[in-house]
mmCIF file of C-alpha atoms in Angstrom:
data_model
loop_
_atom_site.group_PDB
_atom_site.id
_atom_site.type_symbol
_atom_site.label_atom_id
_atom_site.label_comp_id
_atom_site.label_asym_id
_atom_site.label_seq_id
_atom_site.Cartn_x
_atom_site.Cartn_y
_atom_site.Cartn_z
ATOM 1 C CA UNK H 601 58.021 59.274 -47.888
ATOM 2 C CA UNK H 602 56.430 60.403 -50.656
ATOM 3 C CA UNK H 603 53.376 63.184 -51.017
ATOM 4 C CA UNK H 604 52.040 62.025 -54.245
ATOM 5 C CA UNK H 605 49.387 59.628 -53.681
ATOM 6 C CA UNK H 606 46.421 58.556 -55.273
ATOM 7 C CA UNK H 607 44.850 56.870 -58.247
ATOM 8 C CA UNK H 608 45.792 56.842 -61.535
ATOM 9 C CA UNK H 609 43.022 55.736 -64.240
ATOM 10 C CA UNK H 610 44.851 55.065 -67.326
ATOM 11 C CA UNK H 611 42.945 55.416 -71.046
ATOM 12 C CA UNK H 612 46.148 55.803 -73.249
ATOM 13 C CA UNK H 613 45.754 59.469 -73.626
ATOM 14 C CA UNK H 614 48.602 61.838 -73.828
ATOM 15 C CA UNK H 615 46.482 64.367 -72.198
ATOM 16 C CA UNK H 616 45.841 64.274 -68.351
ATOM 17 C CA UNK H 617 43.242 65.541 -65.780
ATOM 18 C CA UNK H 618 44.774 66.181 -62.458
ATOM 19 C CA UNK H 619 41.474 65.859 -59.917
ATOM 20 C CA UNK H 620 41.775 67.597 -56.388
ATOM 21 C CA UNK H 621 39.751 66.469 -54.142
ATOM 22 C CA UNK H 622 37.084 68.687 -51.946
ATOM 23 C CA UNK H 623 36.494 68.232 -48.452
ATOM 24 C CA UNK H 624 33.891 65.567 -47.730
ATOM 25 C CA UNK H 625 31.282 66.089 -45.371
ATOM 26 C CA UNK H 626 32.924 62.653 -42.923
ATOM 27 C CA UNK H 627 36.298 64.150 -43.153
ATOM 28 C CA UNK H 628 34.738 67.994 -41.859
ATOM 29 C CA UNK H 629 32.749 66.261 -39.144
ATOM 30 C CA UNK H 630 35.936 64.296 -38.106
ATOM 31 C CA UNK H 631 38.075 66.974 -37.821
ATOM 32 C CA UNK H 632 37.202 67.334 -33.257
ATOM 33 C CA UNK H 633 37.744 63.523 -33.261
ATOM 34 C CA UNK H 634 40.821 63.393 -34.651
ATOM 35 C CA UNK H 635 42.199 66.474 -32.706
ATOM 36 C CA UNK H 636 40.977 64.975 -29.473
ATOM 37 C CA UNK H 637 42.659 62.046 -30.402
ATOM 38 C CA UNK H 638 39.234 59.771 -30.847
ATOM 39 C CA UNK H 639 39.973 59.074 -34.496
ATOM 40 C CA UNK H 640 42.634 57.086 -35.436
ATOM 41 C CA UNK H 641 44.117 57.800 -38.666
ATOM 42 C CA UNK H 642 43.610 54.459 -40.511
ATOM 43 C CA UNK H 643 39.764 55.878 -40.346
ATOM 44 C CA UNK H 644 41.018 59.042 -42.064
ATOM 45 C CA UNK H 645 42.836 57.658 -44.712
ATOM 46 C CA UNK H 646 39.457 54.985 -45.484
ATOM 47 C CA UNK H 647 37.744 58.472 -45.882
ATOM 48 C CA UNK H 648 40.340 59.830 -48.078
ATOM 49 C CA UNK H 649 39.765 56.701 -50.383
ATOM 50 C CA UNK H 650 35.915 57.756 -51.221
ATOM 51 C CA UNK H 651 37.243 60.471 -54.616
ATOM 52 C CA UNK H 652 35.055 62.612 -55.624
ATOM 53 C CA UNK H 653 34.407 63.985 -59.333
ATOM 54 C CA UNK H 654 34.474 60.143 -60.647
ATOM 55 C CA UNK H 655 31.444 60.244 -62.779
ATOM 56 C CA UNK H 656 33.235 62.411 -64.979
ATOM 57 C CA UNK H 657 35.861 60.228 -65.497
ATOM 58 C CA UNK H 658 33.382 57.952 -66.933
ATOM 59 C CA UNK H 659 31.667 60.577 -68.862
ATOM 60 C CA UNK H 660 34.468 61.531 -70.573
ATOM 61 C CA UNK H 661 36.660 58.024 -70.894
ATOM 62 C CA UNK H 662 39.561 59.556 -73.768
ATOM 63 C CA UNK H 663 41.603 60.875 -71.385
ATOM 64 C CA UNK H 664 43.827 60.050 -68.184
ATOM 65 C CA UNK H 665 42.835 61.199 -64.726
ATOM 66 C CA UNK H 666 45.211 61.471 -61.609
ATOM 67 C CA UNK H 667 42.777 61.527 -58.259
ATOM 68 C CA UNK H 668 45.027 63.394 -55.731
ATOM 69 C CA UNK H 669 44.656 62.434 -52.173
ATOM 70 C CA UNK H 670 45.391 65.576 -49.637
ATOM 71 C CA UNK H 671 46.218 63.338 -46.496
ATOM 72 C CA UNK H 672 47.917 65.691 -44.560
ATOM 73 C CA UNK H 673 47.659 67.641 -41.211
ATOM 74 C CA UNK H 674 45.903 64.356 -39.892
ATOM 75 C CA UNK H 675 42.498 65.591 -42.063
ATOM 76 C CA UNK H 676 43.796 67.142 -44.976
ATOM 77 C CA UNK H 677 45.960 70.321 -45.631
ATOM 78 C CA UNK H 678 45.001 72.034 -48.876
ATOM 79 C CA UNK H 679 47.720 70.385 -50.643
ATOM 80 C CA UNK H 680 50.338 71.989 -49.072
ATOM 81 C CA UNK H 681 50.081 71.905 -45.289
ATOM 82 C CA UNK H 682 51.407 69.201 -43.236
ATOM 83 C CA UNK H 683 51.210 70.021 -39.135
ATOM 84 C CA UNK H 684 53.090 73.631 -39.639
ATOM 85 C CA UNK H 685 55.061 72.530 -42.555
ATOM 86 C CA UNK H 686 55.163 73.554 -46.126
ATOM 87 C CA UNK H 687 55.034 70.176 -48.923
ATOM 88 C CA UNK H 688 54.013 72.227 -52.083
ATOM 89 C CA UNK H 689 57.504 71.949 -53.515
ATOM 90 C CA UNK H 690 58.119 68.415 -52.710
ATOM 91 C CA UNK H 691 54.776 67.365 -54.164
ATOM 92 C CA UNK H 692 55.161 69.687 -56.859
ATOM 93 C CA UNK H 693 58.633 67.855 -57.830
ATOM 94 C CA UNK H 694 56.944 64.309 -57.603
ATOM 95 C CA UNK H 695 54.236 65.753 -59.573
ATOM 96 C CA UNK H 696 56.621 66.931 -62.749
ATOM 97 C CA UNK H 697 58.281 63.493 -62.518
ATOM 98 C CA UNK H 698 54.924 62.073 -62.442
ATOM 99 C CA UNK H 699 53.811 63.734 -65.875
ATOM 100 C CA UNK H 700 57.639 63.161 -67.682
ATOM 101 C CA UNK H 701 57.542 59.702 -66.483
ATOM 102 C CA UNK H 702 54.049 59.223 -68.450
ATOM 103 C CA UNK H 703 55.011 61.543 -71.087
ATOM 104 C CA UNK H 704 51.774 64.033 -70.725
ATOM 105 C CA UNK H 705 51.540 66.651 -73.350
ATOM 106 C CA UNK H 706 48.524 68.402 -71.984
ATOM 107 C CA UNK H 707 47.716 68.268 -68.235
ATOM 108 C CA UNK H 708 44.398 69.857 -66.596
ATOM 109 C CA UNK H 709 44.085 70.916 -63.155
ATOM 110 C CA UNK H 710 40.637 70.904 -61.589
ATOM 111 C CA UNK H 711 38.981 70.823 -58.202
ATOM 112 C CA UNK H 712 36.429 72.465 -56.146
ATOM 113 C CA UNK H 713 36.752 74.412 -52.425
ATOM 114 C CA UNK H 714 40.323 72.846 -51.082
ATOM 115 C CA UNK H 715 40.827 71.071 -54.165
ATOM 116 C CA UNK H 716 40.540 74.051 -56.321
ATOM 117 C CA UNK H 717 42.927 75.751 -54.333
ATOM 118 C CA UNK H 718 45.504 72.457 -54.887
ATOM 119 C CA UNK H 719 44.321 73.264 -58.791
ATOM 120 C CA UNK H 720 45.055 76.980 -59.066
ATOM 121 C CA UNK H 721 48.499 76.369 -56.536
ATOM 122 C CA UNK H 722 50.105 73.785 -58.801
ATOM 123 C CA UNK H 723 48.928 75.424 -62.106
ATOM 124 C CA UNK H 724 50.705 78.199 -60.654
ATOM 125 C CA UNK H 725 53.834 76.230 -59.918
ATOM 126 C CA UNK H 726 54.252 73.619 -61.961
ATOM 127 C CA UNK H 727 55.569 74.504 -66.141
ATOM 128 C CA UNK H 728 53.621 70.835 -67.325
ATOM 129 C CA UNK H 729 50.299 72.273 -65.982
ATOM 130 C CA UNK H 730 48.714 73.742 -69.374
ATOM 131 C CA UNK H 731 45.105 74.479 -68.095
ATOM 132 C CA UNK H 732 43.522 74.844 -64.250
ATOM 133 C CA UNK H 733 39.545 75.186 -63.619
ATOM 134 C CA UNK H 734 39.093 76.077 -60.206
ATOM 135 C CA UNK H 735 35.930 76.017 -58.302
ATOM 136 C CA UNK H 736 35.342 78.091 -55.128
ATOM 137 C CA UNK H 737 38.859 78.482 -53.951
ATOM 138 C CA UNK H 738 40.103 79.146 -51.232
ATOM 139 C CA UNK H 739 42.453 82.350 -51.504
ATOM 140 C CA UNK H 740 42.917 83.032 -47.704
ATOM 141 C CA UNK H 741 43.299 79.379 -46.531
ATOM 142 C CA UNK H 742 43.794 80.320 -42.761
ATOM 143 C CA UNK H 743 41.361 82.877 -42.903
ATOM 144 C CA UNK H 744 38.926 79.765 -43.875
ATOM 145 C CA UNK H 745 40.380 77.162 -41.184
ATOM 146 C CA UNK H 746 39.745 79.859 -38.499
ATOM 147 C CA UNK H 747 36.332 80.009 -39.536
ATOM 148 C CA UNK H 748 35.846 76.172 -39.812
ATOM 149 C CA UNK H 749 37.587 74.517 -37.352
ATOM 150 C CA UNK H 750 39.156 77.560 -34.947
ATOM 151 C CA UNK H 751 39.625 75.237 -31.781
ATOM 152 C CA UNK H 752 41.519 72.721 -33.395
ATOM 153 C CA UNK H 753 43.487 74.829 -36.264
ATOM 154 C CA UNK H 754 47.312 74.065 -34.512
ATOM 155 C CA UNK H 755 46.334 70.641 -36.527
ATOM 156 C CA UNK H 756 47.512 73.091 -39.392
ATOM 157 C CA UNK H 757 49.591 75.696 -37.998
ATOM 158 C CA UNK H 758 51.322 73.861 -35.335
ATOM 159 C CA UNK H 759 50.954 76.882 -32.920
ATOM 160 C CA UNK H 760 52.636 78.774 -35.584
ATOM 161 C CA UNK H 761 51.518 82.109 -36.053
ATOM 162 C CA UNK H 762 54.095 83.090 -38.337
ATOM 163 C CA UNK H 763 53.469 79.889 -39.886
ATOM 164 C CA UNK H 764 49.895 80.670 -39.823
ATOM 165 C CA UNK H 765 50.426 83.806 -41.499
ATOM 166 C CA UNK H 766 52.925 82.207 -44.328
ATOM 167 C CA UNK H 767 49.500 80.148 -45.578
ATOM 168 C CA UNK H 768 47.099 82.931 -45.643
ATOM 169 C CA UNK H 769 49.192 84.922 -48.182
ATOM 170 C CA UNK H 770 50.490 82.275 -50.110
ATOM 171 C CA UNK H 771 48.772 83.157 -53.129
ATOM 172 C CA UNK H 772 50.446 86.351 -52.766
ATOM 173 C CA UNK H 773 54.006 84.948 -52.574
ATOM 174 C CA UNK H 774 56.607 86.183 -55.037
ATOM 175 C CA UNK H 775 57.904 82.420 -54.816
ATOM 176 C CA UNK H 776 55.172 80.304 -56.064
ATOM 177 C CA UNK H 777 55.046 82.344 -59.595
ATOM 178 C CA UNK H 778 57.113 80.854 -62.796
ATOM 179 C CA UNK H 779 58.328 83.526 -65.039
ATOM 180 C CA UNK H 780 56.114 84.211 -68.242
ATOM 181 C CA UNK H 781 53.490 81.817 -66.515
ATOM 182 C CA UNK H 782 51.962 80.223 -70.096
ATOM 183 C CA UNK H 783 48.733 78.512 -68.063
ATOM 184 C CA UNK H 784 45.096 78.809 -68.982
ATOM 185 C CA UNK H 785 43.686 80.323 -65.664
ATOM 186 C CA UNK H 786 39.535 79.737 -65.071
ATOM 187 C CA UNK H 787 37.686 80.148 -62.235
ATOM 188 C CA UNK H 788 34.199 79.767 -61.102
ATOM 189 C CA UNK H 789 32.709 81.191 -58.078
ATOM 190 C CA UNK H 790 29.462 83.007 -56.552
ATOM 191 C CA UNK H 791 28.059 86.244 -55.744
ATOM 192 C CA UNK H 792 27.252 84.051 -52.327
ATOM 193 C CA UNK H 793 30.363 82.158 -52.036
ATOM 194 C CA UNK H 794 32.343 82.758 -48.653
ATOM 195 C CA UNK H 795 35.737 83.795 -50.407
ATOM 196 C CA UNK H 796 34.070 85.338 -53.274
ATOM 197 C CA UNK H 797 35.623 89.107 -52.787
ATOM 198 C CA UNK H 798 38.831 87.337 -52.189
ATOM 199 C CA UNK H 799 38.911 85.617 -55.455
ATOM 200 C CA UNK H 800 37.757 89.065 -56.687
ATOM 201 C CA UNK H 801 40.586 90.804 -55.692
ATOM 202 C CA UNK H 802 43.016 88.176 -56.576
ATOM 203 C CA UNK H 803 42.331 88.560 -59.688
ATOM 204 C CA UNK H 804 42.989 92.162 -59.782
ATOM 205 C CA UNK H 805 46.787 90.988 -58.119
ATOM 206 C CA UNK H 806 46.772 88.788 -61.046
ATOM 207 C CA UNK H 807 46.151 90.996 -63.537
ATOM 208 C CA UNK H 808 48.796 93.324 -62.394
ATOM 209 C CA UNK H 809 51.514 91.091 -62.764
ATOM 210 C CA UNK H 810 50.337 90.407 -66.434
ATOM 211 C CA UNK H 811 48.817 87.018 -65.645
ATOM 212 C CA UNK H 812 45.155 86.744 -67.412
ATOM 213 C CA UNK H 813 42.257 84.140 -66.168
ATOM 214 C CA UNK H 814 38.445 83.764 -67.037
ATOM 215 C CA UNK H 815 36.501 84.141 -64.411
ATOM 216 C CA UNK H 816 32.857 82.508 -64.573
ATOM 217 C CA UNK H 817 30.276 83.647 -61.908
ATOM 218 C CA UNK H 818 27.099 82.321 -60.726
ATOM 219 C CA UNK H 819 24.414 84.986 -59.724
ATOM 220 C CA UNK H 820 21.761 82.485 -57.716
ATOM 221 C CA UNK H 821 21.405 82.433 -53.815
ATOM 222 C CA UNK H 822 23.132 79.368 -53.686
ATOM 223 C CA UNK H 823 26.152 78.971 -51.131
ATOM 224 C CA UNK H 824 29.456 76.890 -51.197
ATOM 225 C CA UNK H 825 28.337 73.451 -51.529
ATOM 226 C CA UNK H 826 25.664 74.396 -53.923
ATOM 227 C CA UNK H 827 27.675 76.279 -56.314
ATOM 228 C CA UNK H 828 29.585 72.965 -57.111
ATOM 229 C CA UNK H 829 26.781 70.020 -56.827
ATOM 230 C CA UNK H 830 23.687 71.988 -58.376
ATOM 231 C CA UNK H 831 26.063 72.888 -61.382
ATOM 232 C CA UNK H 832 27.388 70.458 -62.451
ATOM 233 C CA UNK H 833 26.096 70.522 -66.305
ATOM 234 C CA UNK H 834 27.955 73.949 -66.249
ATOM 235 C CA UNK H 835 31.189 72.535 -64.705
ATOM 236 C CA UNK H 836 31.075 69.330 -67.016
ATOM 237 C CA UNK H 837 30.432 71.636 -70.085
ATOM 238 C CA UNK H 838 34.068 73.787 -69.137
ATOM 239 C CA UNK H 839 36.206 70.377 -68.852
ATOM 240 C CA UNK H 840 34.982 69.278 -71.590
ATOM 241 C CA UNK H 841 36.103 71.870 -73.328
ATOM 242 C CA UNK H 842 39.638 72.523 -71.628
ATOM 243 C CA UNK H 843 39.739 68.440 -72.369
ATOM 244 C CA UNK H 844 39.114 69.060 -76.163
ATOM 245 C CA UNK H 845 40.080 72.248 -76.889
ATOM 246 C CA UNK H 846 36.589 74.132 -77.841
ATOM 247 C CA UNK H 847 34.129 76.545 -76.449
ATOM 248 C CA UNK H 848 30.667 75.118 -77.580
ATOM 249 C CA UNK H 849 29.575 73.938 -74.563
ATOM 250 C CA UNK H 850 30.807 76.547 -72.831
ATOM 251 C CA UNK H 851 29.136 78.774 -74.696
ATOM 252 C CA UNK H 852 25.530 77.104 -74.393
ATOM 253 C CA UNK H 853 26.262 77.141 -70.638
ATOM 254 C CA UNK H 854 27.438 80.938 -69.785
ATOM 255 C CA UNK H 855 27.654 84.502 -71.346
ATOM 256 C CA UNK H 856 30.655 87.043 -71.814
ATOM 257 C CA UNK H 857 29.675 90.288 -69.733
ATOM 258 C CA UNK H 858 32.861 91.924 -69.997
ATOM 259 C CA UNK H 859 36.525 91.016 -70.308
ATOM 260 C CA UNK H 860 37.336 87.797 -69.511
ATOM 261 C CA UNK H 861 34.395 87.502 -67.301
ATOM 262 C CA UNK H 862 31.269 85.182 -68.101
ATOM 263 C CA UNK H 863 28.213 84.544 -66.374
ATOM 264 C CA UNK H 864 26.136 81.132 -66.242
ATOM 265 C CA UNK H 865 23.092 81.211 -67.890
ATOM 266 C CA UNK H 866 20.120 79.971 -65.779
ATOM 267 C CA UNK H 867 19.695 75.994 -66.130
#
C-alpha cells in the first residue's frame, strides 16, 4: 500500500510545490467520533479530500503543485504517524520517485500547523527538496496531541510510550538529517503561537549543527489559526518568491531585524 496520495495539478513546469495540508476544523472535531468508533473512515477520507491552500494554485498557475493527503492514524498523523508506527521513510522514498519520475528540478515544501511540520520533516529528509516555508510547526508533535486530543492520543501512539516519546523528539533525531543539508529553511511563526519557544529553540539546535533558516515572526495578538488565515498576503508574497527566485515581495511584506530574522510589517 502506498503512503503517497493526493493530487497532482500539472502546468508543465519543471519546478514543483509540495502542499501539506493543515488540520481542518471537521477532521479536529471528528477526532472523539472516530476513536469511539462513531465515524467510519470513508467519512474521514471525504474530509481529507476538501485541500486547503488551492487558491494559490490558481494565483500562481506556472508551476506544478502536489496536494499531500496525511490519512493516517484514522484522522491524520503529521505525515509520519500511522497507529504507533513510523511511515516518514517509506513516504519519503515514494516521494523521491515521485519527483525523478516527473523530472522536478526545483521542488518547494510548504504547509501550515501539521502540514508545516510534513514541510520542514521532508525538506529535512529528502536531497530533491530545494526550498521549505513552514508555517506554525509543530516541533514537539506529542507534546501538541496531548494537549489536543489527550483521551484519545493511543490513536497515535498505540499505547506506546516509548513510541510516544520517539515522535516528540523527532526533530531532534540524528537520523532524519542528510549530510551537508543544501535546503532553503523559512519559517513563520508568532510571538502568540502555542509552539512558538519551541520553534525558537530549534532553531538554536539548528544553528549548531551548521544548518541556517530565516525565520519570519509576526508580533500581533493573533493565535494559531490567525497567524495563517489573516496573513495570507504575507504568506503569498514568500512563495512567490521561493517560486521565482526573488525577494521583492518579500521585502514589501517584512523587515530584517537581525540575522536571518525578519519581522512582518503591519498590513
Amino acid at each position: 500500500m502506498t503512503a503517497l496520495h493526493g493530487m497532482h495539478l500539472q502546468n508543465g513546469s519543471d519546478i514543483l510545490v509540495l502542499v501539506f495540508q493543515n488540520a481542518a476544523k471537521p477532521l479536529n472535531d471528528a477526532i472523539p467520533g472516530v476513536f469511539l468508533n462513531e465515524i467510519n473512515q470513508e467519512q474521514i477520507a471525504e474530509m481529507h479530500e476538501r485541500y486547503t491552500w488551492m487558491k494559490f494554485s490558481k494565483r500562481v498557475q506556472t508551476v506544478d503543485y502536489l496536494f499531500i493527503k496525511d490519512h493516517f492514524s484514522s484522522v491524520y498523523g503529521w505525515y509520519f504517524v500511522d497507529h504507533g508506527k513510523m511511515i516518514h521513510e517509506k513516504l519519503n522514498q515514494e516521494l523521491t520517485e515521485f519527483i525523478q519520475k516527473h523530472g522536478y528540478k526545483k521542488v518547494i515544501a510548504f504547509g501550515s500547523s501539521k502540514g508545516g511540520t510534513g514541510a520542514l520533516l521532508y525538506g529535512l529528509l529528502n536531497p530533491h527538496i530545494t526550498d521549505v516555508f513552514s508555517l506554525v510547526p509543530q516541533i514537539y508533535v506529542a507534546d501538541f496531541i496531548n494537549t489536543l486530543c489527550p483521551k484519545e492520543k493511543n490513536l497515535f501512539f498505540a499505547e506506546d510510550e516509548q513510541f510516544e516519546n520517539q515522535v516528540n523528539q523527532i526533530f531532534y533525531s540524528p537520523s532524519i538529517y542528510q549530510a551537508n543539508l543544501k535546503c532553503n529553511l523559512n519559517f513563520y511563526t508568532g510571538l502568540n503561537d502555542i509552539q512558538f519557544d519551541a520553534l525558537v529553540q530549534y532553531r538554536f539546535f539548528l544553528q549548531e549543527q551548521g544548518i541556517k533558516s530565516q525565520l519570519f515572526m509576526n508580533r500581533s495578538e493573533e493565535r494559531h489559526t490567525r497567524l495563517v488565515n489573516q496573513y495570507t498576503p504575507f504568506i503569498f508574497a514568500v512563495l512567490e518568491d521561493l517560486i521565482k527566485g526573488e525577494d521583492r515581495r518579500t521585502e514589501k511584506t517584512s523587515i530584517q531585524v537581525g540575522t536571518d530574522v525578519y519581522l512582518l510589517r503591519q498590513i
